[in-house]
Structures are given as structure tokens and as C-alpha cells.
GROMACS .gro file of C-alpha atoms in nm:
model
  315
    1MET     CA    1 -17.314   3.376   0.674
    2SER     CA    2 -17.504   3.353   0.980
    3GLY     CA    3 -17.308   3.434   1.305
    4HIS     CA    4 -17.426   3.068   1.447
    5HIS     CA    5 -17.310   2.853   1.153
    6ILE     CA    6 -17.007   2.696   1.014
    7LYS     CA    7 -16.914   2.762   0.677
    8VAL     CA    8 -16.668   2.562   0.463
    9ASP     CA    9 -16.555   2.643   0.127
   10VAL     CA   10 -16.410   2.388  -0.117
   11ALA     CA   11 -16.243   2.497  -0.489
   12ALA     CA   12 -16.100   2.239  -0.701
   13TYR     CA   13 -15.810   2.350  -0.969
   14SER     CA   14 -15.741   2.148  -1.241
   15ASP     CA   15 -15.616   2.151  -1.604
   16ASP     CA   16 -15.777   1.825  -1.681
   17TRP     CA   17 -16.161   1.915  -1.607
   18LEU     CA   18 -16.275   1.596  -1.798
   19GLY     CA   19 -16.060   1.387  -1.561
   20PHE     CA   20 -16.158   1.573  -1.280
   21GLU     CA   21 -16.520   1.519  -1.343
   22ARG     CA   22 -16.459   1.152  -1.338
   23ALA     CA   23 -16.233   1.083  -1.059
   24ALA     CA   24 -16.331   1.359  -0.811
   25ARG     CA   25 -16.617   1.328  -0.529
   26ILE     CA   26 -16.692   1.620  -0.283
   27CYS     CA   27 -17.004   1.500  -0.049
   28GLN     CA   28 -17.176   1.645   0.233
   29THR     CA   29 -17.295   1.393   0.534
   30THR     CA   30 -17.625   1.378   0.615
   31PRO     CA   31 -17.656   1.598   0.955
   32HIS     CA   32 -17.687   1.349   1.254
   33VAL     CA   33 -17.767   1.424   1.646
   34THR     CA   34 -17.481   1.284   1.893
   35GLU     CA   35 -17.523   1.103   2.191
   36THR     CA   36 -17.416   1.415   2.379
   37GLY     CA   37 -17.689   1.601   2.234
   38TYR     CA   38 -17.479   1.805   1.911
   39THR     CA   39 -17.562   1.805   1.542
   40SER     CA   40 -17.276   1.676   1.379
   41GLU     CA   41 -17.177   1.686   0.963
   42GLY     CA   42 -16.924   1.673   0.761
   43PHE     CA   43 -16.776   1.684   0.423
   44LEU     CA   44 -16.584   1.396   0.203
   45ILE     CA   45 -16.365   1.493  -0.061
   46SER     CA   46 -16.196   1.218  -0.254
   47ALA     CA   47 -15.989   1.210  -0.611
   48ASP     CA   48 -15.852   0.873  -0.771
   49PRO     CA   49 -15.509   0.897  -0.806
   50ALA     CA   50 -15.527   0.625  -1.074
   51ARG     CA   51 -15.760   0.823  -1.262
   52LEU     CA   52 -15.660   1.181  -1.173
   53SER     CA   53 -15.277   1.290  -1.191
   54GLU     CA   54 -15.178   1.477  -0.832
   55ASP     CA   55 -14.957   1.761  -0.985
   56ARG     CA   56 -15.261   1.829  -1.214
   57THR     CA   57 -15.524   1.899  -0.964
   58ALA     CA   58 -15.552   2.083  -0.621
   59PHE     CA   59 -15.799   2.168  -0.365
   60ASP     CA   60 -15.825   2.432  -0.128
   61ILE     CA   61 -16.063   2.364   0.173
   62VAL     CA   62 -16.149   2.679   0.390
   63VAL     CA   63 -16.353   2.571   0.697
   64ARG     CA   64 -16.471   2.947   0.890
   65LEU     CA   65 -16.588   2.974   1.214
   66PRO     CA   66 -16.809   3.204   1.370
   67ALA     CA   67 -16.634   3.491   1.568
   68PRO     CA   68 -16.758   3.593   1.898
   69THR     CA   69 -16.804   3.945   1.989
   70TRP     CA   70 -16.549   4.156   2.147
   71THR     CA   71 -16.758   4.148   2.499
   72SER     CA   72 -16.858   3.762   2.444
   73GLN     CA   73 -16.706   3.484   2.555
   74PRO     CA   74 -16.499   3.268   2.359
   75LEU     CA   75 -16.724   3.000   2.130
   76LEU     CA   76 -16.727   2.679   2.263
   77LEU     CA   77 -16.730   2.381   2.018
   78PRO     CA   78 -16.736   1.996   2.063
   79ASN     CA   79 -16.568   1.818   1.818
   80VAL     CA   80 -16.383   1.871   1.506
   81SER     CA   81 -16.188   1.587   1.305
   82ALA     CA   82 -16.015   1.600   0.989
   83SER     CA   83 -15.807   1.326   0.828
   84LEU     CA   84 -15.625   1.519   0.440
   85TYR     CA   85 -15.396   1.322   0.292
   86GLY     CA   86 -15.138   1.520   0.074
   87PHE     CA   87 -15.328   1.863   0.239
   88ASN     CA   88 -15.131   2.166   0.385
   89ILE     CA   89 -15.351   2.194   0.707
   90LEU     CA   90 -15.327   2.574   0.850
   91VAL     CA   91 -15.517   2.700   1.150
   92ASP     CA   92 -15.517   3.046   1.208
   93ASN     CA   93 -15.487   3.215   1.546
   94MET     CA   94 -15.785   3.096   1.724
   95ASP     CA   95 -15.720   3.122   2.099
   96GLY     CA   96 -15.920   3.361   2.284
   97PHE     CA   97 -16.228   3.305   1.998
   98VAL     CA   98 -16.305   2.955   2.022
   99ILE     CA   99 -16.261   2.682   2.265
  100PHE     CA  100 -16.283   2.305   2.135
  101ASP     CA  101 -16.370   2.048   2.308
  102SER     CA  102 -16.182   1.776   2.121
  103VAL     CA  103 -15.994   1.836   1.793
  104PHE     CA  104 -15.821   1.533   1.588
  105MET     CA  105 -15.617   1.610   1.239
  106ARG     CA  106 -15.441   1.401   1.072
  107SER     CA  107 -15.195   1.436   0.731
  108MET     CA  108 -14.964   1.303   0.523
  109GLY     CA  109 -14.666   1.437   0.323
  110LYS     CA  110 -14.768   1.801   0.409
  111PRO     CA  111 -14.722   1.982   0.725
  112ILE     CA  112 -14.990   2.074   1.007
  113HIS     CA  113 -14.928   2.459   1.120
  114ILE     CA  114 -15.126   2.573   1.416
  115GLY     CA  115 -15.115   2.924   1.441
  116SER     CA  116 -15.286   2.912   1.829
  117MET     CA  117 -15.571   2.651   1.889
  118HIS     CA  118 -15.712   2.608   2.258
  119ALA     CA  119 -15.875   2.264   2.304
  120ASN     CA  120 -15.960   2.021   2.601
  121ASN     CA  121 -15.826   1.728   2.382
  122VAL     CA  122 -15.571   1.763   2.092
  123ARG     CA  123 -15.437   1.482   1.892
  124LEU     CA  124 -15.223   1.585   1.569
  125GLN     CA  125 -15.070   1.281   1.391
  126ASN     CA  126 -14.837   1.315   1.040
  127TRP     CA  127 -14.654   1.084   0.814
  128ASN     CA  128 -14.366   1.253   0.631
  129GLY     CA  129 -14.426   1.594   0.732
  130GLU     CA  130 -14.386   1.799   1.033
  131ILE     CA  131 -14.643   1.967   1.328
  132ALA     CA  132 -14.585   2.303   1.434
  133GLY     CA  133 -14.785   2.559   1.652
  134ALA     CA  134 -14.927   2.660   2.008
  135LEU     CA  135 -15.182   2.456   2.192
  136THR     CA  136 -15.361   2.496   2.504
  137SER     CA  137 -15.542   2.239   2.695
  138SER     CA  138 -15.687   2.153   3.025
  139ASN     CA  139 -15.692   1.744   2.943
  140ARG     CA  140 -15.440   1.649   2.719
  141ILE     CA  141 -15.237   1.744   2.391
  142ASP     CA  142 -15.103   1.430   2.166
  143LEU     CA  143 -14.870   1.456   1.907
  144TYR     CA  144 -14.740   1.160   1.671
  145ALA     CA  145 -14.504   1.252   1.368
  146HIS     CA  146 -14.310   1.004   1.162
  147ASN     CA  147 -14.010   1.143   0.961
  148GLY     CA  148 -14.129   1.454   1.070
  149ALA     CA  149 -14.047   1.716   1.321
  150VAL     CA  150 -14.219   1.866   1.595
  151SER     CA  151 -14.215   2.186   1.718
  152VAL     CA  152 -14.494   2.304   1.982
  153ASN     CA  153 -14.551   2.563   2.221
  154ALA     CA  154 -14.797   2.409   2.490
  155SER     CA  155 -14.946   2.546   2.748
  156LEU     CA  156 -15.138   2.272   2.992
  157LEU     CA  157 -15.385   2.452   3.223
  158ALA     CA  158 -15.437   2.281   3.564
  159GLY     CA  159 -15.766   2.315   3.727
  160ARG     CA  160 -16.005   2.460   3.460
  161ASP     CA  161 -16.295   2.316   3.341
  162HIS     CA  162 -16.416   2.428   2.983
  163GLY     CA  163 -16.694   2.162   2.774
  164ASN     CA  164 -16.736   1.803   2.863
  165THR     CA  165 -16.383   1.696   2.970
  166HIS     CA  166 -16.165   1.765   3.260
  167ALA     CA  167 -15.824   1.546   3.393
  168GLU     CA  168 -15.714   1.610   3.736
  169THR     CA  169 -15.342   1.572   3.538
  170PRO     CA  170 -15.347   1.781   3.256
  171THR     CA  171 -15.048   1.586   2.962
  172VAL     CA  172 -14.888   1.644   2.696
  173ILE     CA  173 -14.726   1.337   2.463
  174VAL     CA  174 -14.519   1.402   2.180
  175THR     CA  175 -14.401   1.124   2.010
  176THR     CA  176 -14.179   1.122   1.646
  177ILE     CA  177 -13.968   0.843   1.455
  178ASN     CA  178 -13.672   0.972   1.308
  179GLY     CA  179 -13.787   1.383   1.426
  180ALA     CA  180 -13.641   1.629   1.586
  181ILE     CA  181 -13.852   1.743   1.891
  182LYS     CA  182 -13.865   2.151   2.040
  183ALA     CA  183 -14.138   2.194   2.293
  184ASP     CA  184 -14.189   2.461   2.530
  185VAL     CA  185 -14.447   2.363   2.790
  186ASN     CA  186 -14.575   2.625   3.028
  187LEU     CA  187 -14.748   2.494   3.304
  188LEU     CA  188 -15.048   2.710   3.452
  189SER     CA  189 -15.295   2.689   3.731
  190GLY     CA  190 -15.668   2.787   3.731
  191PRO     CA  191 -15.861   2.899   4.009
  192ARG     CA  192 -15.897   2.548   4.152
  193ALA     CA  193 -15.547   2.529   4.236
  194THR     CA  194 -15.470   2.647   4.619
  195THR     CA  195 -15.269   2.581   4.881
  196THR     CA  196 -15.408   2.269   4.967
  197ILE     CA  197 -15.426   2.156   4.590
  198VAL     CA  198 -15.089   2.176   4.415
  199PRO     CA  199 -15.138   2.177   4.062
  200ALA     CA  200 -14.979   1.820   3.853
  201TYR     CA  201 -14.863   1.795   3.502
  202LYS     CA  202 -14.751   1.498   3.310
  203THR     CA  203 -14.543   1.576   2.997
  204ILE     CA  204 -14.392   1.241   2.786
  205PHE     CA  205 -14.155   1.293   2.501
  206HIS     CA  206 -14.002   1.024   2.283
  207THR     CA  207 -13.816   1.035   1.944
  208ASN     CA  208 -13.475   0.868   1.823
  209ASP     CA  209 -13.208   0.966   1.592
  210ALA     CA  210 -13.278   1.306   1.657
  211PRO     CA  211 -13.241   1.623   1.876
  212LEU     CA  212 -13.475   1.624   2.198
  213ILE     CA  213 -13.531   1.995   2.345
  214VAL     CA  214 -13.764   2.074   2.614
  215ALA     CA  215 -13.827   2.356   2.845
  216TYR     CA  216 -14.048   2.506   3.079
  217PRO     CA  217 -14.091   2.860   3.027
  218ALA     CA  218 -14.333   2.895   3.305
  219ALA     CA  219 -14.470   2.715   3.605
  220PRO     CA  220 -14.646   2.778   3.921
  221GLU     CA  221 -14.439   2.839   4.269
  222HIS     CA  222 -14.577   2.514   4.390
  223HIS     CA  223 -14.628   2.214   4.121
  224ASN     CA  224 -14.597   1.832   4.079
  225LEU     CA  225 -14.437   1.793   3.743
  226THR     CA  226 -14.381   1.458   3.586
  227LEU     CA  227 -14.175   1.427   3.264
  228PHE     CA  228 -14.093   1.086   3.108
  229ALA     CA  229 -13.826   1.139   2.805
  230SER     CA  230 -13.616   0.894   2.586
  231ASN     CA  231 -13.403   0.923   2.295
  232SER     CA  232 -13.127   0.763   2.137
  233HIS     CA  233 -12.841   0.822   1.905
  234ALA     CA  234 -12.924   1.217   1.931
  235PRO     CA  235 -12.868   1.465   2.196
  236THR     CA  236 -13.118   1.539   2.469
  237THR     CA  237 -13.160   1.872   2.662
  238LEU     CA  238 -13.416   1.905   2.955
  239ARG     CA  239 -13.461   2.245   3.131
  240LEU     CA  240 -13.704   2.233   3.376
  241PRO     CA  241 -13.853   2.498   3.576
  242GLU     CA  242 -13.687   2.738   3.826
  243SER     CA  243 -13.943   2.608   4.085
  244PHE     CA  244 -13.883   2.255   4.058
  245VAL     CA  245 -13.855   2.022   4.332
  246GLY     CA  246 -13.869   1.621   4.335
  247GLY     CA  247 -13.657   1.325   4.210
  248LEU     CA  248 -13.430   1.240   3.928
  249ALA     CA  249 -13.402   0.929   3.728
  250LEU     CA  250 -13.139   0.967   3.470
  251ARG     CA  251 -13.037   0.693   3.258
  252SER     CA  252 -12.769   0.610   3.026
  253PRO     CA  253 -12.608   0.248   2.931
  254SER     CA  254 -12.311   0.401   2.783
  255PRO     CA  255 -12.014   0.433   3.027
  256TYR     CA  256 -11.875   0.718   2.813
  257ARG     CA  257 -12.188   0.961   2.785
  258ARG     CA  258 -12.267   0.989   3.152
  259PRO     CA  259 -12.581   1.221   3.225
  260VAL     CA  260 -12.485   1.589   3.320
  261VAL     CA  261 -12.706   1.804   3.579
  262HIS     CA  262 -12.664   2.177   3.537
  263PHE     CA  263 -12.721   2.342   3.862
  264ASP     CA  264 -12.501   2.582   4.066
  265GLU     CA  265 -12.670   2.576   4.438
  266GLY     CA  266 -12.500   2.925   4.498
  267THR     CA  267 -12.689   3.139   4.262
  268ASP     CA  268 -12.983   2.945   4.271
  269LYS     CA  269 -13.278   3.231   4.310
  270ARG     CA  270 -13.500   2.958   4.537
  271GLY     CA  271 -13.214   2.808   4.758
  272ARG     CA  272 -13.273   2.467   4.653
  273THR     CA  273 -13.017   2.189   4.687
  274LEU     CA  274 -12.914   1.888   4.503
  275GLN     CA  275 -12.857   1.549   4.642
  276VAL     CA  276 -12.717   1.276   4.460
  277THR     CA  277 -12.847   0.929   4.599
  278SER     CA  278 -12.699   0.677   4.378
  279MET     CA  279 -12.469   0.639   4.070
  280GLY     CA  280 -12.466   0.291   3.916
  281ASP     CA  281 -12.301   0.189   3.558
  282ASP     CA  282 -12.641   0.311   3.356
  283LEU     CA  283 -12.875   0.507   3.608
  284MET     CA  284 -12.795   0.810   3.849
  285THR     CA  285 -13.089   0.927   4.076
  286ALA     CA  286 -13.092   1.249   4.282
  287ARG     CA  287 -13.358   1.471   4.500
  288VAL     CA  288 -13.384   1.826   4.425
  289ALA     CA  289 -13.515   1.974   4.747
  290SER     CA  290 -13.652   2.316   4.826
  291ARG     CA  291 -13.551   2.551   5.116
  292GLY     CA  292 -13.606   2.409   5.452
  293GLY     CA  293 -13.711   2.084   5.285
  294VAL     CA  294 -13.988   1.973   4.998
  295HIS     CA  295 -14.325   2.077   5.071
  296GLU     CA  296 -14.541   1.810   5.180
  297LEU     CA  297 -14.759   1.831   4.884
  298GLN     CA  298 -14.503   1.895   4.663
  299GLY     CA  299 -14.270   1.666   4.446
  300GLY     CA  300 -14.244   1.592   4.093
  301SER     CA  301 -14.071   1.294   3.916
  302VAL     CA  302 -13.838   1.293   3.611
  303ASP     CA  303 -13.709   1.008   3.436
  304ALA     CA  304 -13.509   1.049   3.151
  305ARG     CA  305 -13.300   0.770   2.908
  306ALA     CA  306 -13.069   0.873   2.674
  307ILE     CA  307 -12.917   0.582   2.427
  308ASP     CA  308 -12.533   0.678   2.244
  309GLY     CA  309 -12.651   1.025   2.310
  310ALA     CA  310 -12.623   1.340   2.537
  311LEU     CA  311 -12.823   1.382   2.802
  312ASP     CA  312 -12.804   1.748   2.970
  313LEU     CA  313 -13.066   1.846   3.239
  314PHE     CA  314 -13.084   2.210   3.346
  315LEU     CA  315 -13.243   2.290   3.688
   0.00000   0.00000   0.00000
């Protein structure tokens, strides 16, 4: 394989080769130049399930990317798209070797597992299967699972540019239907973040009938974090960065399951304070301030809703 080419290996396994030859198709698309000047080509693999039993035939598809040398910068690839129904999607540890501008992957009935990947835009979808892995992005991570759990270690890079895409507010969105969410979100800043440009991040999580757990293990000392979270009929646990300051709006329509804020001003390393600004039947608002007041350029926002489920927020 040339160091400048992508290689795709396709292997088929079947105990009914006569039926396989009648029902299966493997086609390579004609290469064409995109509007941005890149050459695009792909593969189409199909098997008629009415003519070929699924449990008697299997495909193994391996995409091999050119690896940079130890002294070169990571390879920048524009767009990768894969829709593989009934396939396990497995991505090796690629962070540090390849940076994608855009990645879209869709599966059904099988898991999507990412070792590690760096892409400006990542969109993963799965039906009746889980999504798990480590993702790094300077723009947007969008994960959706229907009847499947999502477990992700996401790193959002503010103030960095790679390829054609850049967003002022790097964002992660995770949505599941009847699937648990466990997310560790690292908030990272690049060289453009200064004392006058506070990095901003947006994180959105929605699920139902399944636990929702979100934590922020790493964050800049000064940052603006926006968090939206909603869940129903299952517990929700949110662990904010230790440097978070800003407003809280915690909603729970059940009078028997009030939101709980876990915070000890006496032991807080940064000397933050918590002031409850309102307490209603289904809404509690509060303000987290740093020692000496909130930095004029700093102030995040948390809006969390729990219906018939516990809501615990840790500062």
C-alpha cells in the first residue's frame, strides 16, 4: 500500500456460495472531485436478505489509513461516511495519527466502538446497539442511540482550528431513547484562549427511562460552560467542573423528588459560594460565584430537568 492511499479490504464468508453469488453485490463508486477540491470515492456492499440467510453469510471490512511518520504532523482527511446495518463498527486508536474534518457513522443492531478519534465534526447513530469510545473535537460531537446505551469520553477543544471547520463554541450532544448515558467531558483550551477570550463550551444530554451520568474531569480555570440535561423515570447525576461559576436552574415537577445540590463552601478549593435565588414548586434557581464575585467575562449556565427521577448536582 502506498503511504498516500487508503486501502479497503473486503472479505466475505458464506457456506452458501451459490446463493451468495446471486444475492450479494460489492461495488466501488466512480471517483469524483468534490466542491472543496477533494477526490471522493466509496464502496457499496449489499446482500438481499430474501435470497441469502443472514446467519450463513458475514462480511469483514477493514479500512486502512496511511500512517504519518513519528516526526510528521497527523494526517488530515476531509470526510468519512459509513452506513453499515448489522455490522460491528470498530475504530482503532487513531488520535494523534489522523485528524478528520467530518465523520459520519450509522449502524443497526450492532455496537459502534471507537478506540480514540479526533475529528472536527463527529456524528454517530445507532439503532438497537450501543455507542462507546473516546472522541476529540473542536466543533461538534453528536451521538444518537435508540434502544442502546452511550458511554463516551469526549474532549472539546476551544480555540483550535483544523481543516475547513471551526466553531466558536465546541459542542457535544448525546441523545438516547431507552438507553443509559455515561459521559466524561474534558473541556480543553487552545492557543486562542486568553485572559480576554474565555473559552466557551456547550453540552446537551437527553434520555429517558435510563440513568444519566455526566462529569467534567478537566476544565480551564476560567470558562463558560452551558449544560442542558433532561431525563425521566431514572436518576440523573451531574458533576460540574471544580472551576464552574454561573447560574443553575434545576427543574423537577415531582414534590417528592426535589433536586439536590451537593456543595460545601467551607472545603471548596476555589472559595466559591452558592446562593439560592428562588425556590418554587418545580424550579430551583441558584448562583455559583467565585471568590470576589464572578469574572466579568465568565459565567456558565446549567438547565437540568428530571421527571419522576432523582436529580443530583455536584459542585
